[in-house]
Amino acid sequence: MAMNFEFILGLDCETTGVCVKNNDPLYNKKTKEKHQALSWGFLVIDALTYKVIEKLYLEVKWNEESIQQKEKDPEFGQYAVNIHGLSQDYLDVNGVDEEEAVRQIANLIIKYWGTSSPLNCLGHNVHFDIRFLQDVFERHELTLRFSQRHVDSFSLAHPLWNAHNSDELFNLLVGTERKDHNALEDIEMTLESIKVTRDLFTKFLSENNIERL
């Protein structure tokens, strides 16, 4: 089968939080609440075989906007920190700044997509992660091109597996007990869930002598 793209970018991020009950998960215009990505997990995936070609994991320091919001409200970001453990103090020591994160991500993208090819992405609720990736690049005066075709495991999880979130999906198909959310581990489990679903579907077709289009 001919493919019109060679690679898929798997991505997952952990953030300072999410703007709930708001169309934009990153920014609430009314309240001025704004969030950032604190870690990134990336996979470069072969679009035909779904094999992983390269990985990248980054932890990112809190930016000035996040720090200022936490100074005004000590509870800012705490709910998310309880999930992923990426506190401001931890990232001050272990994280890179956003500029360095963008540089490394851009280098990975250019290596496989060049400077003009659109990105076909893969993730769980992948448009959430795309939004945060767009934001950090735009704030550093860089533009990413995205395809309109993405692979979203939630679109498989809900109708096929009756799984309502990633925890349910990963427990069912990967069999891994999830502890603190880790962006690289999460995108790896997302990909594995998709591959398991694909393999089972292929097996069903074969056993019932149904030809794939």
Short mmCIF file of C-alpha atoms in Angstrom, two decimals:
data_model
loop_
_atom_site.label_atom_id
_atom_site.label_comp_id
_atom_site.label_asym_id
_atom_site.label_seq_id
_atom_site.Cartn_x
_atom_site.Cartn_y
_atom_site.Cartn_z
CA MET A 1 0.00 0.00 0.00
CA ALA A 2 1.36 3.40 -0.96
CA MET A 3 1.88 5.82 1.94
CA ASN A 4 1.79 9.59 1.55
CA PHE A 5 3.85 10.04 4.70
CA GLU A 6 6.79 8.07 6.06
CA PHE A 7 6.82 8.94 9.76
CA ILE A 8 4.37 9.61 12.58
CA LEU A 9 5.25 11.77 15.57
CA GLY A 10 4.07 10.19 18.80
CA LEU A 11 3.82 12.77 21.57
CA ASP A 12 2.64 13.17 25.13
CA CYS A 13 3.11 15.99 27.62
CA GLU A 14 2.59 16.58 31.31
CA THR A 15 1.54 20.11 32.19
CA THR A 16 0.97 22.56 35.04
CA GLY A 17 -2.72 21.81 34.60
CA VAL A 18 -5.66 22.30 32.29
CA CYS A 19 -8.26 25.04 31.95
CA VAL A 20 -11.36 23.03 32.77
CA LYS A 21 -14.78 23.91 31.32
CA ASN A 22 -12.99 25.94 28.68
CA ASN A 23 -12.66 25.37 24.93
CA ASP A 24 -8.91 25.90 25.12
CA PRO A 25 -7.16 23.55 27.60
CA LEU A 26 -4.14 25.88 27.75
CA TYR A 27 -5.52 29.41 28.22
CA ASN A 28 -8.67 30.92 29.71
CA LYS A 29 -9.23 34.44 28.33
CA LYS A 30 -11.63 35.41 31.11
CA THR A 31 -9.57 34.36 34.11
CA LYS A 32 -6.11 34.66 32.43
CA GLU A 33 -5.25 31.18 33.71
CA LYS A 34 -2.52 29.74 31.48
CA HIS A 35 -0.65 26.46 31.53
CA GLN A 36 2.58 25.10 30.07
CA ALA A 37 4.09 21.70 29.30
CA LEU A 38 6.51 20.48 31.99
CA SER A 39 7.66 17.30 30.28
CA TRP A 40 7.59 15.80 26.80
CA GLY A 41 7.79 12.28 25.48
CA PHE A 42 8.32 11.90 21.74
CA LEU A 43 8.50 8.85 19.47
CA VAL A 44 9.40 8.89 15.81
CA ILE A 45 7.32 6.03 14.43
CA ASP A 46 7.51 4.25 11.08
CA ALA A 47 4.11 4.94 9.48
CA LEU A 48 3.93 1.50 7.86
CA THR A 49 5.19 -0.83 10.59
CA TYR A 50 4.54 1.32 13.68
CA LYS A 51 8.05 0.52 14.91
CA VAL A 52 9.84 3.16 16.99
CA ILE A 53 12.81 4.74 15.22
CA GLU A 54 13.88 7.32 17.81
CA LYS A 55 12.83 8.56 21.27
CA LEU A 56 13.17 11.87 23.09
CA TYR A 57 12.28 12.70 26.70
CA LEU A 58 12.52 16.19 28.19
CA GLU A 59 11.68 17.74 31.53
CA VAL A 60 11.14 21.51 31.40
CA LYS A 61 11.53 24.22 34.03
CA TRP A 62 8.52 26.30 35.04
CA ASN A 63 8.44 29.46 32.93
CA GLU A 64 7.91 32.98 34.28
CA GLU A 65 4.16 32.96 33.61
CA SER A 66 3.72 29.78 35.62
CA ILE A 67 5.94 31.03 38.44
CA GLN A 68 3.99 34.30 38.67
CA GLN A 69 0.67 32.45 38.78
CA LYS A 70 1.96 30.23 41.58
CA GLU A 71 3.15 33.27 43.52
CA LYS A 72 -0.38 34.70 43.35
CA ASP A 73 -2.03 31.35 44.07
CA PRO A 74 0.10 28.75 45.92
CA GLU A 75 -2.31 26.04 44.75
CA PHE A 76 -1.61 26.77 41.07
CA GLY A 77 -0.43 23.58 39.37
CA GLN A 78 -0.60 21.49 42.55
CA TYR A 79 -3.31 19.12 41.32
CA ALA A 80 -1.18 18.26 38.28
CA VAL A 81 2.01 17.97 40.34
CA ASN A 82 0.25 15.38 42.51
CA ILE A 83 -0.26 13.32 39.34
CA HIS A 84 3.15 13.61 37.67
CA GLY A 85 5.45 14.78 40.46
CA LEU A 86 7.11 17.55 38.41
CA SER A 87 7.26 20.26 41.06
CA GLN A 88 8.88 23.62 40.51
CA ASP A 89 11.69 22.72 42.95
CA TYR A 90 12.37 19.41 41.18
CA LEU A 91 12.46 21.00 37.74
CA ASP A 92 14.68 23.87 38.88
CA VAL A 93 17.33 21.18 39.41
CA ASN A 94 16.49 18.59 36.75
CA GLY A 95 14.73 20.45 33.94
CA VAL A 96 15.94 22.35 30.89
CA ASP A 97 14.54 25.77 30.08
CA GLU A 98 11.87 26.10 27.41
CA GLU A 99 14.28 27.47 24.81
CA GLU A 100 16.51 24.41 25.10
CA ALA A 101 13.47 22.11 24.97
CA VAL A 102 12.27 23.78 21.77
CA ARG A 103 15.75 23.46 20.26
CA GLN A 104 15.89 19.72 20.93
CA ILE A 105 12.34 19.11 19.72
CA ALA A 106 12.96 21.16 16.57
CA ASN A 107 16.14 19.20 15.83
CA LEU A 108 14.22 15.93 16.10
CA ILE A 109 11.46 17.16 13.81
CA ILE A 110 13.86 18.57 11.21
CA LYS A 111 15.82 15.31 11.19
CA TYR A 112 12.79 13.33 9.95
CA TRP A 113 10.36 15.88 8.49
CA GLY A 114 12.62 18.64 7.27
CA THR A 115 11.39 22.21 7.58
CA SER A 116 8.20 22.04 5.51
CA SER A 117 6.55 18.60 5.75
CA PRO A 118 3.41 18.54 7.92
CA LEU A 119 3.39 16.40 11.06
CA ASN A 120 1.09 13.41 11.34
CA CYS A 121 0.78 12.86 15.08
CA LEU A 122 -0.17 10.00 17.41
CA GLY A 123 -1.31 10.21 21.00
CA HIS A 124 -4.14 9.81 23.48
CA ASN A 125 -6.40 12.86 23.09
CA VAL A 126 -3.62 13.98 20.77
CA HIS A 127 -5.04 17.45 20.06
CA PHE A 128 -4.36 18.34 23.71
CA ASP A 129 -0.65 17.66 23.26
CA ILE A 130 -0.57 19.36 19.87
CA ARG A 131 -2.02 22.51 21.44
CA PHE A 132 0.77 22.68 24.02
CA LEU A 133 3.43 21.96 21.39
CA GLN A 134 2.09 24.73 19.14
CA ASP A 135 2.08 27.15 22.07
CA VAL A 136 5.68 26.67 23.15
CA PHE A 137 6.94 26.92 19.56
CA GLU A 138 4.88 30.06 18.85
CA ARG A 139 6.19 31.72 22.00
CA HIS A 140 9.69 31.15 20.63
CA GLU A 141 8.69 32.55 17.22
CA LEU A 142 8.69 29.21 15.43
CA THR A 143 5.84 27.66 13.45
CA LEU A 144 5.00 23.98 13.11
CA ARG A 145 2.92 22.51 10.29
CA PHE A 146 0.44 19.82 11.25
CA SER A 147 -1.42 17.44 8.97
CA GLN A 148 -5.17 17.05 9.36
CA ARG A 149 -4.63 13.29 9.80
CA HIS A 150 -3.71 12.05 13.27
CA VAL A 151 -3.90 8.73 15.14
CA ASP A 152 -5.76 9.11 18.44
CA SER A 153 -5.98 6.12 20.77
CA PHE A 154 -9.04 7.55 22.53
CA SER A 155 -10.95 7.19 19.25
CA LEU A 156 -10.20 3.47 19.47
CA ALA A 157 -10.45 3.10 23.24
CA HIS A 158 -13.99 4.34 23.70
CA PRO A 159 -15.90 2.54 20.90
CA LEU A 160 -13.82 -0.66 20.75
CA TRP A 161 -12.73 -1.25 24.35
CA ASN A 162 -15.24 0.77 26.40
CA ALA A 163 -12.25 2.48 28.01
CA HIS A 164 -13.00 6.02 29.11
CA ASN A 165 -9.45 7.18 29.85
CA SER A 166 -5.84 6.20 29.29
CA ASP A 167 -5.56 4.40 32.65
CA GLU A 168 -8.36 2.01 31.68
CA LEU A 169 -6.93 1.49 28.19
CA PHE A 170 -3.36 0.83 29.37
CA ASN A 171 -4.48 -1.53 32.13
CA LEU A 172 -6.58 -3.51 29.67
CA LEU A 173 -4.17 -3.76 26.73
CA VAL A 174 -0.69 -3.21 28.13
CA GLY A 175 -1.17 -4.73 31.57
CA THR A 176 1.07 -2.14 33.20
CA GLU A 177 0.10 -0.60 36.53
CA ARG A 178 0.45 3.13 36.08
CA LYS A 179 2.02 5.13 38.89
CA ASP A 180 3.13 8.75 38.38
CA HIS A 181 2.35 9.90 34.87
CA ASN A 182 5.51 9.98 32.75
CA ALA A 183 5.28 11.49 29.28
CA LEU A 184 7.64 9.03 27.57
CA GLU A 185 6.16 5.97 29.25
CA ASP A 186 2.66 7.21 28.44
CA ILE A 187 3.31 7.66 24.73
CA GLU A 188 5.00 4.26 24.63
CA MET A 189 1.92 2.67 26.24
CA THR A 190 -0.32 4.63 23.87
CA LEU A 191 1.55 3.22 20.88
CA GLU A 192 1.49 -0.30 22.35
CA SER A 193 -2.29 -0.05 22.86
CA ILE A 194 -2.74 0.93 19.23
CA LYS A 195 -0.48 -1.91 18.05
CA VAL A 196 -2.35 -4.47 20.15
CA THR A 197 -5.66 -3.26 18.71
CA ARG A 198 -4.23 -3.40 15.20
CA ASP A 199 -2.81 -6.91 15.69
CA LEU A 200 -6.10 -8.25 17.03
CA PHE A 201 -8.00 -6.73 14.13
CA THR A 202 -5.54 -8.22 11.64
CA LYS A 203 -5.86 -11.63 13.33
CA PHE A 204 -9.66 -11.40 13.13
CA LEU A 205 -9.51 -10.63 9.41
CA SER A 206 -7.13 -13.52 8.78
CA GLU A 207 -9.14 -16.06 10.76
CA ASN A 208 -12.32 -15.06 8.92
CA ASN A 209 -10.71 -14.91 5.46
CA ILE A 210 -11.52 -11.24 5.08
CA GLU A 211 -9.18 -9.26 2.86
CA ARG A 212 -8.02 -5.89 4.09
CA LEU A 213 -8.61 -3.09 1.59
#
